[in-house]
mmCIF file of C-alpha atoms and ligand atoms in Angstrom:
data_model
loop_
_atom_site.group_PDB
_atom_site.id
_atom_site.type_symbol
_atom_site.label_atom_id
_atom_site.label_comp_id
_atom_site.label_asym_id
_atom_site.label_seq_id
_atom_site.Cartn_x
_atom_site.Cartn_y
_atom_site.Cartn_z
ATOM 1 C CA UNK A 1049 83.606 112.511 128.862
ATOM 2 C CA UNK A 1050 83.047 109.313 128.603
ATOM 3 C CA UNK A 1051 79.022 109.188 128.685
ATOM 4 C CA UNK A 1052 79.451 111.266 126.112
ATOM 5 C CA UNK A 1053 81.231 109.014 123.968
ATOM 6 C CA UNK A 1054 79.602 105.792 124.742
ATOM 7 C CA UNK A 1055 76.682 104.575 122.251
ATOM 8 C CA UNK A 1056 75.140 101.600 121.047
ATOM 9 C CA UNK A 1057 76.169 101.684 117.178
ATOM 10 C CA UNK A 1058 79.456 102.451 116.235
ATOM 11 C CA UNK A 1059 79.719 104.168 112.946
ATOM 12 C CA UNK A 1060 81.944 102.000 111.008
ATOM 13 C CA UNK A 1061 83.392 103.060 107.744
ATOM 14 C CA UNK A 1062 81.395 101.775 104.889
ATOM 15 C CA UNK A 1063 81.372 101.945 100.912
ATOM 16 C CA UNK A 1064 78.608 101.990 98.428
ATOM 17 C CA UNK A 1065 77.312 98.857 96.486
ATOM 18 C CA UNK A 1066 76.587 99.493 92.961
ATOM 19 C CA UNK A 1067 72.656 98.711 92.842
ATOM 20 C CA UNK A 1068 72.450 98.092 96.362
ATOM 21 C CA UNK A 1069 70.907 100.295 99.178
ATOM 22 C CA UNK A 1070 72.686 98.028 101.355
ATOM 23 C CA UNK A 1071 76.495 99.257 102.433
ATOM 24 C CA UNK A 1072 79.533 97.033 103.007
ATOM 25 C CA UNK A 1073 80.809 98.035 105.983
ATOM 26 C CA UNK A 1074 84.364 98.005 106.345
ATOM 27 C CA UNK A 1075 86.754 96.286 109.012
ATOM 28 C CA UNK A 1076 90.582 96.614 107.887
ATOM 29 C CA UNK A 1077 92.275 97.518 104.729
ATOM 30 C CA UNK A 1078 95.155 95.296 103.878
ATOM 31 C CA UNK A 1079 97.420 96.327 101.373
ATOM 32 C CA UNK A 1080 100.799 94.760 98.901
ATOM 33 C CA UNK A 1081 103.632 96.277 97.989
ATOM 34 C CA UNK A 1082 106.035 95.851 94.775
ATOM 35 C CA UNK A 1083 103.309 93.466 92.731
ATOM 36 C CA UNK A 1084 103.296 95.101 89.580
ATOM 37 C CA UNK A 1085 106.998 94.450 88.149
ATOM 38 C CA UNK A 1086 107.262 97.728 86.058
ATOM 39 C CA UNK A 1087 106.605 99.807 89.466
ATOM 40 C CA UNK A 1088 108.968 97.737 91.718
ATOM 41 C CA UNK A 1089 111.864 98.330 88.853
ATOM 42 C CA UNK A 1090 110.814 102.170 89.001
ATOM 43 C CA UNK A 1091 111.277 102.287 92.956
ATOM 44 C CA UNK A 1092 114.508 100.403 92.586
ATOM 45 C CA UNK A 1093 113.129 97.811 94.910
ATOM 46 C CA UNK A 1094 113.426 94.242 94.828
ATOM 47 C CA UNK A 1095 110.703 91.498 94.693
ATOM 48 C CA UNK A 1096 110.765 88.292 97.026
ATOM 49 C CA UNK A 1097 107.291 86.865 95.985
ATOM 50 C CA UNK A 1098 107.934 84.207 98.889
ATOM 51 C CA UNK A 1099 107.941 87.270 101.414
ATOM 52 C CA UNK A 1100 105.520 89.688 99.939
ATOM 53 C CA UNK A 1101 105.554 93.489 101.435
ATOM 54 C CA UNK A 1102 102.196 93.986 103.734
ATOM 55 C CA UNK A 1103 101.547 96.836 105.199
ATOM 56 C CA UNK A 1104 97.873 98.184 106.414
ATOM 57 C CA UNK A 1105 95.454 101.543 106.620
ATOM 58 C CA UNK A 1106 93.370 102.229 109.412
ATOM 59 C CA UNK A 1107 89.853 101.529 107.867
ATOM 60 C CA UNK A 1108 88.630 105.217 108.813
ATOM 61 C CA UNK A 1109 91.141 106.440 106.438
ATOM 62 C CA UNK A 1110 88.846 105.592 103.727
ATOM 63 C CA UNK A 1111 87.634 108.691 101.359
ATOM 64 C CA UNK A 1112 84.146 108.048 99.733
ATOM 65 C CA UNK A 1113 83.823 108.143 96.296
ATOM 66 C CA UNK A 1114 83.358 112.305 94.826
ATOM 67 C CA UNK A 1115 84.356 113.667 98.277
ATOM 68 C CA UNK A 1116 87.185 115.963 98.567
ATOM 69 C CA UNK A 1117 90.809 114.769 99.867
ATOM 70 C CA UNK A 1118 92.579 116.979 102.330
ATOM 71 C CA UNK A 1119 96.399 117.484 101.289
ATOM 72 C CA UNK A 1120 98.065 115.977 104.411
ATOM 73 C CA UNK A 1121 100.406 117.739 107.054
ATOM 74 C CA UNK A 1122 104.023 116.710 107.049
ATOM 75 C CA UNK A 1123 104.714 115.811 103.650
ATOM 76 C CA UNK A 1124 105.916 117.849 100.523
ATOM 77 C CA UNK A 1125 105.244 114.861 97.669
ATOM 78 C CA UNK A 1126 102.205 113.346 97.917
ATOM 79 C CA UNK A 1127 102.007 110.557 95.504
ATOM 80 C CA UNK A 1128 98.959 108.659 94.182
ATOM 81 C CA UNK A 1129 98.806 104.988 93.403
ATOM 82 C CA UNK A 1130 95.990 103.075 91.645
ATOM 83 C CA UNK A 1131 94.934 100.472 92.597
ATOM 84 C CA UNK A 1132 92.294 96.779 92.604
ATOM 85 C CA UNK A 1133 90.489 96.977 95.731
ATOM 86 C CA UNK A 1134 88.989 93.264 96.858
ATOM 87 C CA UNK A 1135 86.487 93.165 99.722
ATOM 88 C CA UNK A 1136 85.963 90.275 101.241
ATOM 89 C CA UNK A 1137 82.661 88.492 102.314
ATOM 90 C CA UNK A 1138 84.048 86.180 104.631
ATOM 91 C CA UNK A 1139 88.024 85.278 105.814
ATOM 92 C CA UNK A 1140 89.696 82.457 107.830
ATOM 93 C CA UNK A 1141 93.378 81.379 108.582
ATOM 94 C CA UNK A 1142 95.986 79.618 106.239
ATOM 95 C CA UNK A 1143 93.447 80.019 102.850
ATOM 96 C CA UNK A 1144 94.641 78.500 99.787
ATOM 97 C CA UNK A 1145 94.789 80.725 97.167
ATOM 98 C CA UNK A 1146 91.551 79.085 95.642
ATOM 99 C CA UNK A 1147 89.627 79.967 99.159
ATOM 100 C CA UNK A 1148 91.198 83.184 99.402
ATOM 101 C CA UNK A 1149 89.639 83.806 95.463
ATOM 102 C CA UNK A 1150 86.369 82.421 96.827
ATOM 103 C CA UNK A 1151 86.328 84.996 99.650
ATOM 104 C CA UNK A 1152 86.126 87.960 97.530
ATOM 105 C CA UNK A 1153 82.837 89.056 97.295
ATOM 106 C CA UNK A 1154 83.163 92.421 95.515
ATOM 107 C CA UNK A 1155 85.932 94.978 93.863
ATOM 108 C CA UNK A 1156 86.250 98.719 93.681
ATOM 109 C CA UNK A 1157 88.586 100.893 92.502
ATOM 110 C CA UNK A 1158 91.191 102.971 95.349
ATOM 111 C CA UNK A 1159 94.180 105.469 95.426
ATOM 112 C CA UNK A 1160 96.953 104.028 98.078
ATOM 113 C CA UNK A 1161 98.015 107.881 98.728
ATOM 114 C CA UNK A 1162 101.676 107.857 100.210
ATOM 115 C CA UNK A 1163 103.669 109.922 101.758
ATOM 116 C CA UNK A 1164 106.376 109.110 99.519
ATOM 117 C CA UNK A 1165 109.159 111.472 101.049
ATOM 118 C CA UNK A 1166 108.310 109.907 104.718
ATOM 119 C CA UNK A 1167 108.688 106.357 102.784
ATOM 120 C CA UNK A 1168 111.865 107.129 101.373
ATOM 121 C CA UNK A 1169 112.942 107.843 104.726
ATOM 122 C CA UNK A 1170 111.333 105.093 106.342
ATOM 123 C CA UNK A 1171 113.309 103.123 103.644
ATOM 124 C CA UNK A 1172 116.854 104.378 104.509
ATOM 125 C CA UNK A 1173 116.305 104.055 108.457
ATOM 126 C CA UNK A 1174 114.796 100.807 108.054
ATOM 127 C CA UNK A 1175 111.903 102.120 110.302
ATOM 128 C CA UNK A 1176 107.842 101.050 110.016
ATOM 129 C CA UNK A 1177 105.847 102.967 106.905
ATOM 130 C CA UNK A 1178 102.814 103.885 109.270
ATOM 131 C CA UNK A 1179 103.222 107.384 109.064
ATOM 132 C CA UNK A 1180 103.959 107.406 105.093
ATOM 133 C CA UNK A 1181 101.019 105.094 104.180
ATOM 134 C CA UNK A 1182 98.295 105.028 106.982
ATOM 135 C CA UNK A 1183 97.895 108.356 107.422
ATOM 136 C CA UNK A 1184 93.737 110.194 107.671
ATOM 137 C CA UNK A 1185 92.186 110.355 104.378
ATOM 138 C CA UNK A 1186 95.057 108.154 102.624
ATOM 139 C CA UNK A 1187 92.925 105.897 100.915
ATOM 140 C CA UNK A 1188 89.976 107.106 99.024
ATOM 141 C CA UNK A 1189 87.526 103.505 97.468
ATOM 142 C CA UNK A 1190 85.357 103.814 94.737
ATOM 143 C CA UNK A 1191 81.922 102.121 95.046
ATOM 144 C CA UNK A 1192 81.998 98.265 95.235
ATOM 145 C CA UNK A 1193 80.705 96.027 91.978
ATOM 146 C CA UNK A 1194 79.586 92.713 93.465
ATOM 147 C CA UNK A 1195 81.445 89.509 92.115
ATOM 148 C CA UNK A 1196 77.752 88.188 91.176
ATOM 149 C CA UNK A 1197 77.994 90.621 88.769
ATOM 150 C CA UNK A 1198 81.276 91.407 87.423
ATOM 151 C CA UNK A 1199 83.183 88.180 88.477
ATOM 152 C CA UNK A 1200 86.759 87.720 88.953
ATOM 153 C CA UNK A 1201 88.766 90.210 86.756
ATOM 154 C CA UNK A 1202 91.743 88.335 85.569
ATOM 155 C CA UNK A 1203 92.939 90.980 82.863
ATOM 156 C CA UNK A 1204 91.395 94.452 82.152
ATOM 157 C CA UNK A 1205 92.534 98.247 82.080
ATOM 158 C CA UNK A 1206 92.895 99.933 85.347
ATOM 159 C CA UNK A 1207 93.872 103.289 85.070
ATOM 160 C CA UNK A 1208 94.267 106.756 86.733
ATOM 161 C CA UNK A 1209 93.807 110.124 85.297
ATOM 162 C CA UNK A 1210 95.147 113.087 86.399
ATOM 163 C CA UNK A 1211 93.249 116.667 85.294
ATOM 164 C CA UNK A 1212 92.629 114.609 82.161
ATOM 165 C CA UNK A 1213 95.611 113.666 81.661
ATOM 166 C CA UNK A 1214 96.611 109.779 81.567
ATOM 167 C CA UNK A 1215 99.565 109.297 84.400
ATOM 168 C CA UNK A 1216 98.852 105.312 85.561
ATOM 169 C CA UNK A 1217 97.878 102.732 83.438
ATOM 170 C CA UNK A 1218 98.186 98.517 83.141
ATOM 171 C CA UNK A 1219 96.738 95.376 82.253
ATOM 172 C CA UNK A 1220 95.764 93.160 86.003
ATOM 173 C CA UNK A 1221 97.111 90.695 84.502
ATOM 174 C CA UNK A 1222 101.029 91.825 85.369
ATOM 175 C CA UNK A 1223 99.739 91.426 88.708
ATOM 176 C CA UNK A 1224 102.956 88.915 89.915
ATOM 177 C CA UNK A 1225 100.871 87.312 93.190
ATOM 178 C CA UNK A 1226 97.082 86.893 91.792
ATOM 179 C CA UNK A 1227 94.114 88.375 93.897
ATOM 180 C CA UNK A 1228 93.743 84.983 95.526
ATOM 181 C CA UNK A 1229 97.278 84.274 95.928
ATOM 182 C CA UNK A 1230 97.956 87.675 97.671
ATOM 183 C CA UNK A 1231 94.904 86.862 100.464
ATOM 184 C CA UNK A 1232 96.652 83.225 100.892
ATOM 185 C CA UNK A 1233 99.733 84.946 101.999
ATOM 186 C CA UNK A 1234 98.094 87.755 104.083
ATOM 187 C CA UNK A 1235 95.751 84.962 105.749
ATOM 188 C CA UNK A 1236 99.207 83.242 107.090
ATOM 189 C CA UNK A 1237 99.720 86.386 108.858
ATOM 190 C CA UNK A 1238 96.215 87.729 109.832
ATOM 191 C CA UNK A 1239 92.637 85.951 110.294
ATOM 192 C CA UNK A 1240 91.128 87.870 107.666
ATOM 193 C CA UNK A 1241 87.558 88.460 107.773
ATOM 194 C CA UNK A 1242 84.052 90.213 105.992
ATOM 195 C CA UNK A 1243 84.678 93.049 105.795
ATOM 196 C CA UNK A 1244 88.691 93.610 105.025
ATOM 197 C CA UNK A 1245 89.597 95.343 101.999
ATOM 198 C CA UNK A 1246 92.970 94.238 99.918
ATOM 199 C CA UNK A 1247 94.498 96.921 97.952
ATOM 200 C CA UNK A 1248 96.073 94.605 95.964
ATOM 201 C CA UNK A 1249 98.999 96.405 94.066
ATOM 202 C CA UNK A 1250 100.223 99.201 92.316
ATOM 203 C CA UNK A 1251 101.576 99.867 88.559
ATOM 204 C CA UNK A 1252 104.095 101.982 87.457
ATOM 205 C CA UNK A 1253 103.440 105.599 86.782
ATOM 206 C CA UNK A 1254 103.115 106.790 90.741
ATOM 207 C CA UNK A 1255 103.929 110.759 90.657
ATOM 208 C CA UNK A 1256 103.217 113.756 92.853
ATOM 209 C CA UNK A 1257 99.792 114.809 93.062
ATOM 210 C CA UNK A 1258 99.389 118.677 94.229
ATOM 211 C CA UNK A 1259 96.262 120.788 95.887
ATOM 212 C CA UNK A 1260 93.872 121.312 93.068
ATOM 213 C CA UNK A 1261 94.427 118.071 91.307
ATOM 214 C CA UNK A 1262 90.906 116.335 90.270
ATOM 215 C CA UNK A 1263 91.302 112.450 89.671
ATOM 216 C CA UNK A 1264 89.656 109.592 88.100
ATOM 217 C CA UNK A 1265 90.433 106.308 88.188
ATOM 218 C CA UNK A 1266 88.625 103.018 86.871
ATOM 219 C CA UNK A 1267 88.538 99.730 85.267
ATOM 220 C CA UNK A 1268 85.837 98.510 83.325
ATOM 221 C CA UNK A 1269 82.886 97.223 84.911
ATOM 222 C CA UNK A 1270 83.771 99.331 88.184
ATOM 223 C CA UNK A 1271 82.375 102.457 89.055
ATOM 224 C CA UNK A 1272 85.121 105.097 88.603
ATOM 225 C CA UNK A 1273 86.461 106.769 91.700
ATOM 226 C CA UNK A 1274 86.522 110.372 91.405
ATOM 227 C CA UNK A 1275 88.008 113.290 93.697
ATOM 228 C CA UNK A 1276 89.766 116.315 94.164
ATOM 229 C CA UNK A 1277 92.767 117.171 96.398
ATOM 230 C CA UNK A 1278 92.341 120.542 98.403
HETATM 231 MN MN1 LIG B 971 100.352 100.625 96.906
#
């Protein structure tokens, strides 16, 4: 088997570059928990920003922008949760919140898809949220918008859409821990590097999303991310 698996370029995940041919090709996808206060309040969950929640996706659980996302096994509420994507251009150890800032190189738009009936367990037995939040096909990215271009969003609309129909919607700027304050506390934990993508929070609204469901989320200046659950 394994001559038959062996080859000389493994095919990374990768997103799209708004006016680029050129793709950024993807190496982990970081993500924070309870950073919007209005969504923390509406899990009944508490926030320490001195210990902010991490947790990660494998990077082949990304969906590309317009493709189609499987409803997954083993789960009876699917929930969707928009969300600022940063990708990183470069990384390092122990960044200060201005380096971590300087590291981003691009944003998107993405849907943290969660398992949230496998969470709410997780939550009660005190047990790891791998199977409620890094699941295949759990985070579908939007097309990147280079920083060159758009800069560094500090307010702005990000929203999700539902058949039409508005269900998530805030200003960044309730973001508690800032873009470049969230990769200053993941960098004391991980040696980030080009490549990693930081989901970097969700706001209120989350709710079930069901086979069937189309979606479109976006903030301006980012291409939207579209899809369809099936
Ligand atoms: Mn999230």
């Amino acid at each position: 088997m394994i001559n038959t698996y062996i080859c000389s370029a493994w095919p990374r995940s990768s997103l799209a570059v708004m006016g680029r041919t050129e793709r950024f090709p993807v190496h982990r996808i970081y993500c924070i928990g309870r950073n919007y206060e209005a969504h923390a309040r509406e899990m009944q969950a508490t926030v320490n920003l001195e210990a902010p929640v991490f947790f990660c996706k494998p990077a082949d659980a990304i969906v590309q922008d317009g493709a189609d996302v499987p409803y997954p096994s083993a789960t009876s509420d699917l929930h969707h949760e928009v969300e600022l994507v940063a990708a990183l251009g470069c990384g390092g150890r122990d960044l200060s919140a201005e380096q971590g800032l300087a590291a981003v190189i691009a944003y998107a738009v993405g849907l943290d898809l969660t398992r949230r009936d496998l969470q709410a367990q997780a939550k009660a037995k005190g047990t790891p949220w791998d199977t409620a939040k890094g699941f295949d096909h759990s985070a579908p990215v939007s097309a990147l918008r280079l920083v060159s271009e758009l800069g560094h969003p500090v307010a702005g609309c990000l929203s999700l859409e539902v058949n039409g129909q508005l269900r998530q919607q805030v200003d960044i700027g309730d973001m508690l821990l800032k873009v470049g304050e969230i990769i200053a506390a993941l960098s004391h934990y991980f040696e980030l590097r080009a490549g990693d993508l930081i989901f970097t929070g969700t706001p209120a609204g989350v709710a079930a999303l069901q086979r069937g469901d189309q979606f479109r989320a976006g903030f301006p200046g980012i291409p939207d991310l579209v899809g369809r659950i099936v």
